[in-house]
Coordinates of C-alpha atoms in Angstrom, one line a residue:
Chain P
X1 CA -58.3 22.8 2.2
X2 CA -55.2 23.8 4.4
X3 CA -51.6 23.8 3.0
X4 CA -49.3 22.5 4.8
X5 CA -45.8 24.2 4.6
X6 CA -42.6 21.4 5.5
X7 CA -39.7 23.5 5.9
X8 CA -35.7 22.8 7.2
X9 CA -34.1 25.7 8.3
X10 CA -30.9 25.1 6.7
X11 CA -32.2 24.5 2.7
X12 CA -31.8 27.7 0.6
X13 CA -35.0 27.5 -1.4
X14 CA -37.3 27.3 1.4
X15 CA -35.7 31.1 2.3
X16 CA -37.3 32.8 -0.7
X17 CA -40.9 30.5 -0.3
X18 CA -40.6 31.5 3.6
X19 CA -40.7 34.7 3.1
X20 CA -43.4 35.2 0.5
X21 CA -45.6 31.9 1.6
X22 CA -48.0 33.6 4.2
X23 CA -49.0 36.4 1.9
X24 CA -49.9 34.0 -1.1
X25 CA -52.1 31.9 1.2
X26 CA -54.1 34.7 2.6
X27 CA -54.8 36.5 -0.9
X28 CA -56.1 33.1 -1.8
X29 CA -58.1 32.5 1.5
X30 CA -56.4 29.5 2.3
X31 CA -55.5 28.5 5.9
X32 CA -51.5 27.6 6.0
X33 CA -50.1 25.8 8.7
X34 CA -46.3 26.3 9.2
X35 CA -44.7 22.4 9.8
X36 CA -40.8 22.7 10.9
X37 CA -38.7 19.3 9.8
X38 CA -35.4 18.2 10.0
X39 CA -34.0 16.6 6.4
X40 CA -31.0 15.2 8.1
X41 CA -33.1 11.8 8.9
X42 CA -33.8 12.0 5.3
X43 CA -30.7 13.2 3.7
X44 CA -29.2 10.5 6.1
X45 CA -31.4 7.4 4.7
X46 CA -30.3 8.3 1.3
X47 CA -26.4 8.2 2.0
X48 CA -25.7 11.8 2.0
X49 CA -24.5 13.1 5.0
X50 CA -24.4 16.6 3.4
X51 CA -26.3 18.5 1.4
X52 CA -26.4 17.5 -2.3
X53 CA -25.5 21.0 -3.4
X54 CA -22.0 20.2 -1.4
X55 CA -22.1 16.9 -2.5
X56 CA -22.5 17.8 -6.4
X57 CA -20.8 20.7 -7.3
X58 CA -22.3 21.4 -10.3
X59 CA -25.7 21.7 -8.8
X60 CA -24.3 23.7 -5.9
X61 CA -22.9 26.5 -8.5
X62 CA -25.6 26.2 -10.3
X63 CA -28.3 26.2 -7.3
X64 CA -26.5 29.5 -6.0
X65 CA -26.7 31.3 -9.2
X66 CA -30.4 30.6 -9.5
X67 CA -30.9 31.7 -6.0
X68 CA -29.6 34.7 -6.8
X69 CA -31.9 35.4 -9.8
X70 CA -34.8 34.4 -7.2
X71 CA -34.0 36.7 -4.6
X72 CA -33.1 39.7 -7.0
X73 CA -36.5 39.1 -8.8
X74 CA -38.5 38.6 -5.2
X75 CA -36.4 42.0 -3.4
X76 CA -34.7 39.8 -1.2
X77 CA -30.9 39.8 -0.1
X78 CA -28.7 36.6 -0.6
X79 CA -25.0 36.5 1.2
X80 CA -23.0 33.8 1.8
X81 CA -23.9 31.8 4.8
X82 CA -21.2 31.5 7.6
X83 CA -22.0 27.5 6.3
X84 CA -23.8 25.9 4.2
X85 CA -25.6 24.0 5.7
X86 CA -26.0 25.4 9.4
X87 CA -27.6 23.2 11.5
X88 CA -31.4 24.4 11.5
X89 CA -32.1 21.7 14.7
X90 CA -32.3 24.5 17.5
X91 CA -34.6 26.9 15.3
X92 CA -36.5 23.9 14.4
X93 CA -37.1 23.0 18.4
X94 CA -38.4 26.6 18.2
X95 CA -40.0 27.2 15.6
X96 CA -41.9 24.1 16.5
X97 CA -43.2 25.9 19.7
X98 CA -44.2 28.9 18.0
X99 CA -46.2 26.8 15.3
X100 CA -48.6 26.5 18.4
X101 CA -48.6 29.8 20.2
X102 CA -48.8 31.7 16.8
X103 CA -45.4 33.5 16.7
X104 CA -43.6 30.5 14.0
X105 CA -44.7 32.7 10.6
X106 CA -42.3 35.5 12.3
X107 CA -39.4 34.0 14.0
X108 CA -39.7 31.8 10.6
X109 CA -38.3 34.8 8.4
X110 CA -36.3 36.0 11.3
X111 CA -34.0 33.0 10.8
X112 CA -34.1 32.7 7.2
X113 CA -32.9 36.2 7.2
X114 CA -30.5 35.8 9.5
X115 CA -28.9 32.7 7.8
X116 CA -29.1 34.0 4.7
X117 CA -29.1 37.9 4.5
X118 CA -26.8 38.1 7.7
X119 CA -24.6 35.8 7.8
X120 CA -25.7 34.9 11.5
X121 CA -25.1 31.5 13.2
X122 CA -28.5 30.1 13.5
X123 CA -27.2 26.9 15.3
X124 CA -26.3 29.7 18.4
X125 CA -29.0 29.5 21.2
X126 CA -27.3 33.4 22.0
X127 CA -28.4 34.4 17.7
X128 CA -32.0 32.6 18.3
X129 CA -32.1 34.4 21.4
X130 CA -32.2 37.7 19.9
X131 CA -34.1 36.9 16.9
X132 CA -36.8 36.2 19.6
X133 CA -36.7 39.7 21.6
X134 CA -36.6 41.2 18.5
X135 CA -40.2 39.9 18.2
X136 CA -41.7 40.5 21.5
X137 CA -41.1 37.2 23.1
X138 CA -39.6 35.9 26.3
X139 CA -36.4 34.0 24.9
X140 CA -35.1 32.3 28.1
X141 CA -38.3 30.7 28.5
X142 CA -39.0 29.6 25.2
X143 CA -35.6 28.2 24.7
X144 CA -36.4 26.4 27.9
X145 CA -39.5 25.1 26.5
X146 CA -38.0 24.2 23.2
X147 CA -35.6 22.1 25.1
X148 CA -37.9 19.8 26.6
X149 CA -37.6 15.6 25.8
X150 CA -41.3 16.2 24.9
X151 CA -40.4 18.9 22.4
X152 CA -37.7 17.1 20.8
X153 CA -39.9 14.1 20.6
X154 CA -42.4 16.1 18.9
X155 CA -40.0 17.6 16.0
X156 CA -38.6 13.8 15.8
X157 CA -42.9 13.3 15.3
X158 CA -43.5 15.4 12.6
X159 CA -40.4 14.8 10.5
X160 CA -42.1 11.1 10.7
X161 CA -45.0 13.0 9.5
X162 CA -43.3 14.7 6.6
X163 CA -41.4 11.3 5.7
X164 CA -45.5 9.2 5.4
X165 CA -46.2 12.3 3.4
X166 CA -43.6 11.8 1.1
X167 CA -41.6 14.6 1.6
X168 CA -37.7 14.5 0.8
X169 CA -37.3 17.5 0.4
X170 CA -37.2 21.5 1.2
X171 CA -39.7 23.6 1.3
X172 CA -42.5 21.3 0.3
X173 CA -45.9 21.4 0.4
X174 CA -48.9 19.0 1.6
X175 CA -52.8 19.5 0.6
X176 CA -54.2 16.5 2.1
X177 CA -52.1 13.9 0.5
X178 CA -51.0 15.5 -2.5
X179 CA -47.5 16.5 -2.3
X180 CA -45.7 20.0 -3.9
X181 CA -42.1 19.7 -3.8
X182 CA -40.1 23.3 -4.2
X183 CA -40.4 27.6 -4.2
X184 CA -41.1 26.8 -7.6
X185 CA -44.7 25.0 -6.5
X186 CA -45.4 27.1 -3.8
X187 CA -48.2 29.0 -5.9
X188 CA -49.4 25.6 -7.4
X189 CA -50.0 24.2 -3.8
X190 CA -51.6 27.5 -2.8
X191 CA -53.8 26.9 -6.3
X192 CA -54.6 23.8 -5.9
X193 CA -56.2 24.3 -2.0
X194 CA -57.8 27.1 -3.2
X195 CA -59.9 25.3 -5.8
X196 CA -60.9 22.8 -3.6
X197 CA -61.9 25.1 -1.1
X198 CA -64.3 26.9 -3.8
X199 CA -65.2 23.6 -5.0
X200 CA -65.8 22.0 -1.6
X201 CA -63.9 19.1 -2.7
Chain K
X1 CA -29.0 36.7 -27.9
X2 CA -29.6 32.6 -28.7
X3 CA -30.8 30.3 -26.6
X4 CA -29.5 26.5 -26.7
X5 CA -31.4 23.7 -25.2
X6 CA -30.2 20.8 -24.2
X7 CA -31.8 17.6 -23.8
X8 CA -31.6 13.9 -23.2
X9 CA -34.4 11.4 -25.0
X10 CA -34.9 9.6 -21.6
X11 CA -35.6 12.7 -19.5
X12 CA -38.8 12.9 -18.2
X13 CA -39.0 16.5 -17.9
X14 CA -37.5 17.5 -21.1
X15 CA -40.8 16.0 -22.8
X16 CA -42.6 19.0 -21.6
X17 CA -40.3 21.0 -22.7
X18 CA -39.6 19.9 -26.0
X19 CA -42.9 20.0 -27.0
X20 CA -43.4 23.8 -26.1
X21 CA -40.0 25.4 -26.1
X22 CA -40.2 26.0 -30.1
X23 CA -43.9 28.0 -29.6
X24 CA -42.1 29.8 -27.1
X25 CA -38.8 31.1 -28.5
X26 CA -40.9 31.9 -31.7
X27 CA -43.4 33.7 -29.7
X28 CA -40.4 36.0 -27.7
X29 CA -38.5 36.4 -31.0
X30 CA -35.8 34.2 -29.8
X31 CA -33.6 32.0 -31.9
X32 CA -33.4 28.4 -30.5
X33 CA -30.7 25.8 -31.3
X34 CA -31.4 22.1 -30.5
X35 CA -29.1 20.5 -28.6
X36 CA -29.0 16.9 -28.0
X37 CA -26.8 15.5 -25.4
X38 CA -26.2 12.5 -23.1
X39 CA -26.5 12.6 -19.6
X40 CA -25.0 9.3 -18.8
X41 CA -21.6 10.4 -19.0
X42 CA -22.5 13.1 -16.3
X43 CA -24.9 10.9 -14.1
X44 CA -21.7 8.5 -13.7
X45 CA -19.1 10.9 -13.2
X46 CA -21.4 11.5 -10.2
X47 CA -21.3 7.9 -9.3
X48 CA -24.7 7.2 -10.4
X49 CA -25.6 4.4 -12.3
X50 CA -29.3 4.7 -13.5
X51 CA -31.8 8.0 -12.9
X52 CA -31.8 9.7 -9.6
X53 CA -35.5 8.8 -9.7
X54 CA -34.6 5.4 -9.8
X55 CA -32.2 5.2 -7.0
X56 CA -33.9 8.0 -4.6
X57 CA -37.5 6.0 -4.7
X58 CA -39.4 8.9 -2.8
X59 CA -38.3 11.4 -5.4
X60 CA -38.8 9.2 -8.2
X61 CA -42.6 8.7 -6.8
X62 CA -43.3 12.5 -7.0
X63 CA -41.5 12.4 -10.3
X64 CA -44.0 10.8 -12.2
X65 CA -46.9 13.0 -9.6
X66 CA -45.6 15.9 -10.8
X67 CA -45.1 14.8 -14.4
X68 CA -49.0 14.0 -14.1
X69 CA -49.7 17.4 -13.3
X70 CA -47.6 19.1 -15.7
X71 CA -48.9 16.9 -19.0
X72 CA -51.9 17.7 -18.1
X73 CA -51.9 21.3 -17.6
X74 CA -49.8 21.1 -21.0
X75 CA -52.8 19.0 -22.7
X76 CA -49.8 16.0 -23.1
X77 CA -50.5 12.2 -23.2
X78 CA -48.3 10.7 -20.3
X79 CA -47.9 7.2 -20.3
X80 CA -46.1 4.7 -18.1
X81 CA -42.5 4.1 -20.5
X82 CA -42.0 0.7 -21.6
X83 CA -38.6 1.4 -19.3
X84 CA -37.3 4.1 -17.4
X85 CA -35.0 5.6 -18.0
X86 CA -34.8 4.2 -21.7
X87 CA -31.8 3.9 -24.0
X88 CA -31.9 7.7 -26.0
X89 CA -27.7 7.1 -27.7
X90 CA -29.4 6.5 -30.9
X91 CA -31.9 9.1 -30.9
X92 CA -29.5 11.4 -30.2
X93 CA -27.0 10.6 -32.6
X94 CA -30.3 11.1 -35.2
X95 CA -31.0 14.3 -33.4
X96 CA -27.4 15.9 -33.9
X97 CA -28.1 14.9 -37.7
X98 CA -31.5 16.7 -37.6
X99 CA -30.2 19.6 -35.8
X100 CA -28.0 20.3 -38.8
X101 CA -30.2 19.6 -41.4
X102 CA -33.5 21.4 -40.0
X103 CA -35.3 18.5 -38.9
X104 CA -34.4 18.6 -35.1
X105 CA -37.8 20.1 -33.5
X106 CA -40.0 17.5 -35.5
X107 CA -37.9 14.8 -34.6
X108 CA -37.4 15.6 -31.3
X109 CA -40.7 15.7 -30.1
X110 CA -41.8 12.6 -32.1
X111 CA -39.2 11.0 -30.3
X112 CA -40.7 12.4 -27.1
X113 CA -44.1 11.2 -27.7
X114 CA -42.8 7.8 -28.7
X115 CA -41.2 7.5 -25.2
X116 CA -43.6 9.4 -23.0
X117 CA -47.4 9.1 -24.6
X118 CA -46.5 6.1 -27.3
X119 CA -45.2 3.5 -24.9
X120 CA -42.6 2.4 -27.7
X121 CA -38.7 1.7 -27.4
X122 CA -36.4 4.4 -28.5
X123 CA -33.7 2.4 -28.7
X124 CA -35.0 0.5 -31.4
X125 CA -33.7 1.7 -35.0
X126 CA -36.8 0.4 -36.5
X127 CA -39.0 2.6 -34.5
X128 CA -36.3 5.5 -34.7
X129 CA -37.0 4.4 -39.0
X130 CA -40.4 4.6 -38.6
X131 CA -40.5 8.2 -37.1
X132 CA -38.3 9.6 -39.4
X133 CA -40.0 8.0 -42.4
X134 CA -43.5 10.0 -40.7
X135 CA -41.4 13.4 -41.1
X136 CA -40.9 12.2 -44.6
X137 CA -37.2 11.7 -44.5
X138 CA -35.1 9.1 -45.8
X139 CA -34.6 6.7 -42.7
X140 CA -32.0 4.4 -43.6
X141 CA -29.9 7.3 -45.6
X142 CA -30.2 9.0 -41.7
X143 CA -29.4 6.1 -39.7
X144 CA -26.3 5.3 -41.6
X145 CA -24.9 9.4 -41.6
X146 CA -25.9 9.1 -37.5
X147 CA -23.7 5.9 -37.3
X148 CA -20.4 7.5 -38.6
X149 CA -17.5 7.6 -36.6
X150 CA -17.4 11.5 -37.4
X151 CA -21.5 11.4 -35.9
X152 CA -20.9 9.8 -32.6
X153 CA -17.4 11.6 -31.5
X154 CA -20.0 14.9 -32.4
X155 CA -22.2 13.8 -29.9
X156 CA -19.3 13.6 -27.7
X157 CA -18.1 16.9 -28.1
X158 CA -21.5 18.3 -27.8
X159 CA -22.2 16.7 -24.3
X160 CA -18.3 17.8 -23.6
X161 CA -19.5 21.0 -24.1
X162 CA -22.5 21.0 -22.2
X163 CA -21.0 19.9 -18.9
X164 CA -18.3 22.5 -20.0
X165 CA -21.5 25.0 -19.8
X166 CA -22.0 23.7 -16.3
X167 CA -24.9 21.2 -17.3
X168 CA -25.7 18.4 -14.8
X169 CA -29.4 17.7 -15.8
X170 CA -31.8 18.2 -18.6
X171 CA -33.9 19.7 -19.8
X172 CA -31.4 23.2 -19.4
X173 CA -30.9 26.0 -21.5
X174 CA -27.8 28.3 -21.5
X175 CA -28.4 31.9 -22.9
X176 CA -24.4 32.8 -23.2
X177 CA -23.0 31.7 -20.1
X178 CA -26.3 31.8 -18.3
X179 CA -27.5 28.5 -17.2
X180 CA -31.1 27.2 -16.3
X181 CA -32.3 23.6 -15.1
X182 CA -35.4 22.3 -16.0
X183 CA -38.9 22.4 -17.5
X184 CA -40.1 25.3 -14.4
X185 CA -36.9 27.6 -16.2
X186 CA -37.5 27.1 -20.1
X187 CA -39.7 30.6 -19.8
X188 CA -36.9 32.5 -17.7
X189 CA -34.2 31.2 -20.5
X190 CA -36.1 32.8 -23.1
X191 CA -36.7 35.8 -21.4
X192 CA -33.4 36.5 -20.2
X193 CA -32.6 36.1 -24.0
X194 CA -35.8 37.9 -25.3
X195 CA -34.3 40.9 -22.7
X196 CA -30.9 41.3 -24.0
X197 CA -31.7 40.8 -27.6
X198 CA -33.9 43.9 -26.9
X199 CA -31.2 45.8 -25.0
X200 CA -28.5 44.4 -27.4
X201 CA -26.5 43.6 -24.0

């Protein structure tokens, strides 16, 4: 079965999962399909209108110290955002786009790294901009593209999607209808398409 | 170096962990002290009056998903509670008792099993009597010593010190000043300790 990976550009976690999600699928032989979403609609419904690691300090220490231990353990840099939480809606409108032309696994990590190794503005069309030279693509024109009332319907679309799934959080994970919330159930998501691949379940 | 966990009797995920974090520190070489604590005090400081899985329905749903999972992986009964979250101030208060007198891990997880697989009210001192009388202790000796004024400002000072360790959610474990949340961390607590006891850091 295919995994589903829901991701908001702006949630910490889903940095380290980004990064190492793509690899775990293929050594299991599992098809992964990369599903940008905003959590603002869903942060929003719940009364926050910030993230709960501002909202709740003690979780936000906390949530940056265990971060840290993450990336140190996985070889990836953590600095201090410009803010936390940029706004992910811009990279989302991309990353949207590339989820269909086959470029969203790399511009994917390109803006976690940015946000979260260098300290870049992701909301900046002029930051996105060069994250998308950097990988080969025409930037004007997909910014263009991403733009589009029929793109920004579409994200509005699948954060619909996400929300019937049951998501409410970033990154998560869908396998048909059974939902993994966390990095920390990336590799039971991966797991559990895998054996129902094998098992033709 | 020590590891101290801390748990509250109506925490879903600290069932889990109670019933394997003994095996585990045993296994590492790791000395474990049992720390009983009470999370209402914390949950309402953050202007929450009942479990976040209670008031945010969508994670509450995957809660008791994942919970599914887990037990079963773990070999663990799960049944639905007669409530959620239940009443765990009198459990503790035992707990605190047991922790000093040897009894705690026995206790603890009987108490768990009662709540989570047994489908039987904690709150009730004759069930609390019945599950101490199973360990072969003296119940109503050990209800009257958890009912002393001394007993519940103890229980007090330990949750004081627990959100003093940064705590906000249980089950944790702090090895030193080093915190980690949750049932996914219990094996990263007692491997940071298992590491320094080693290096004598």
């Amino acid at each position: 079965m295919i995994v589903d990976f829901w991701y908001e550009f702006a949630s910490t976690y889903s940095y380290p999962a980004a990064m190492r999600v793509e690899a775990a699928a293929e050594k299991a032989g599992v098809q992964l399909r990369w599903r940008p979403f905003l959590l603002g609609p869903i942060f929003g419904a719940q009364g926050w209108n910030d993230s709960p690691f501002n909202i709740y300090p003690a979780k936000g220490h906390y949530m940056w110290r265990d971060m840290a231990r993450i990336c140190a353990a996985q070889g990836l840099v953590l600095k201090e955002p410009v803010r936390f939480p940029q706004n992910g809606l811009n990279a989302a409108r991309l990353a949207l786009l590339g989820a269909e032309e086959g470029w969203a696994p790399g511009f994917t990590r390109a803006v976690y790294l940015a946000n979260f190794a260098g300290q870049r503005d992701i909301s900046d069309e002029a930051v996105l901009a060069e994250l998308l030279t950097s990988l080969g693509l025409d930037a004007s024109d997909a910014i263009a593209r991403s733009r589009t009332p029929e793109n920004k319907e579409r994200l509005k679309v699948q954060t619909g999607e996400a929300i019937a799934k049951g998501v409410f959080g970033s990154p998560s994970f869908t396998v048909g209808d059974e939902l993994f919330w966390g990095n920390d159930r990336l590799d039971d998501a991966i797991a559990w398409a895998a054996a129902r691949l094998t098992q033709d379940l």
